[in-house]
Coordinates of C-alpha atoms in Angstrom, one line a residue:
M768 CA -0.1 0.1 0.0
Q769 CA 2.9 2.6 0.7
S770 CA 4.2 2.4 -2.7
E771 CA 0.8 3.8 -4.0
Y772 CA 2.0 7.0 -2.3
L773 CA 5.9 7.2 -3.1
N774 CA 5.0 9.5 -6.0
L775 CA 4.2 12.0 -3.3
I776 CA 8.0 12.3 -2.4
G777 CA 9.3 15.8 -3.8
V778 CA 5.8 17.3 -3.8
S779 CA 5.3 20.7 -2.3
K780 CA 2.6 21.2 0.5
K781 CA 0.3 23.4 -2.1
S782 CA 0.6 20.6 -4.7
L783 CA -0.2 18.0 -2.0
I784 CA -3.4 20.1 -0.9
E785 CA -4.4 20.1 -4.6
K786 CA -3.9 16.0 -4.6
L787 CA -5.1 15.1 -1.4
D788 CA -7.1 18.1 0.3
D789 CA -5.7 19.5 3.3
G790 CA -7.5 16.8 5.7
C791 CA -7.6 19.1 8.5
N792 CA -4.0 19.5 8.9
F793 CA -2.2 22.8 10.2
Y794 CA -0.4 23.9 7.3
P795 CA 3.0 24.9 9.1
N796 CA 3.5 21.3 11.0
T797 CA 6.0 19.3 9.4
T798 CA 4.2 16.0 9.8
W799 CA 0.5 15.7 8.2
T800 CA -1.5 12.5 8.8
Y801 CA -4.5 11.4 6.6
L802 CA -7.1 8.8 7.6
L803 CA -7.1 6.4 4.8
H804 CA -9.5 3.4 6.2
K805 CA -11.2 2.4 9.7
N806 CA -12.4 -1.1 10.1
V807 CA -15.3 -2.4 12.0
L808 CA -13.0 -3.3 14.9
G809 CA -11.9 0.3 15.0
R810 CA -8.3 -0.6 13.4
K811 CA -7.3 2.4 11.7
T812 CA -4.9 3.0 8.6
F813 CA -3.0 6.3 8.4
L814 CA -1.0 8.0 5.8
V815 CA 1.7 10.0 7.6
I816 CA 3.7 12.4 5.3
T817 CA 6.6 14.2 6.7
F818 CA 8.1 17.5 5.2
E819 CA 11.4 19.1 5.0
N820 CA 11.5 22.8 3.7
E821 CA 7.8 22.6 2.6
I822 CA 8.6 19.4 0.3
V823 CA 7.4 16.0 1.3
S824 CA 10.5 13.8 2.3
R825 CA 8.9 10.7 3.8
V826 CA 5.8 8.8 3.4
N827 CA 4.8 6.0 5.7
I828 CA 1.6 3.9 6.5
I829 CA 0.7 3.1 9.9
K830 CA -1.9 0.8 11.3
T831 CA -3.1 1.3 14.9
Y832 CA -6.1 0.7 17.1
G833 CA -5.1 3.5 19.6
I834 CA -3.6 6.9 19.2
I835 CA -1.2 7.4 16.6
N836 CA 2.4 8.6 17.3
T837 CA 3.5 10.5 14.4
E838 CA 7.3 10.8 16.0
L839 CA 8.7 8.5 13.7

């Protein structure tokens, strides 16, 4: 699933908002999260995007039942 989002590396925040919307992320933050999926049991799948100088530098998929920790 992560390979679907690898094309986002190198994209600016402005372009990312055009592609994925802002997802209620605070623009100045260096880490943005998007909820991709939630199953019946409450397991959530998040897309975590990390920025360096307003450009996407890392993309991760995290699956969790509880609170997400974006400090990777």
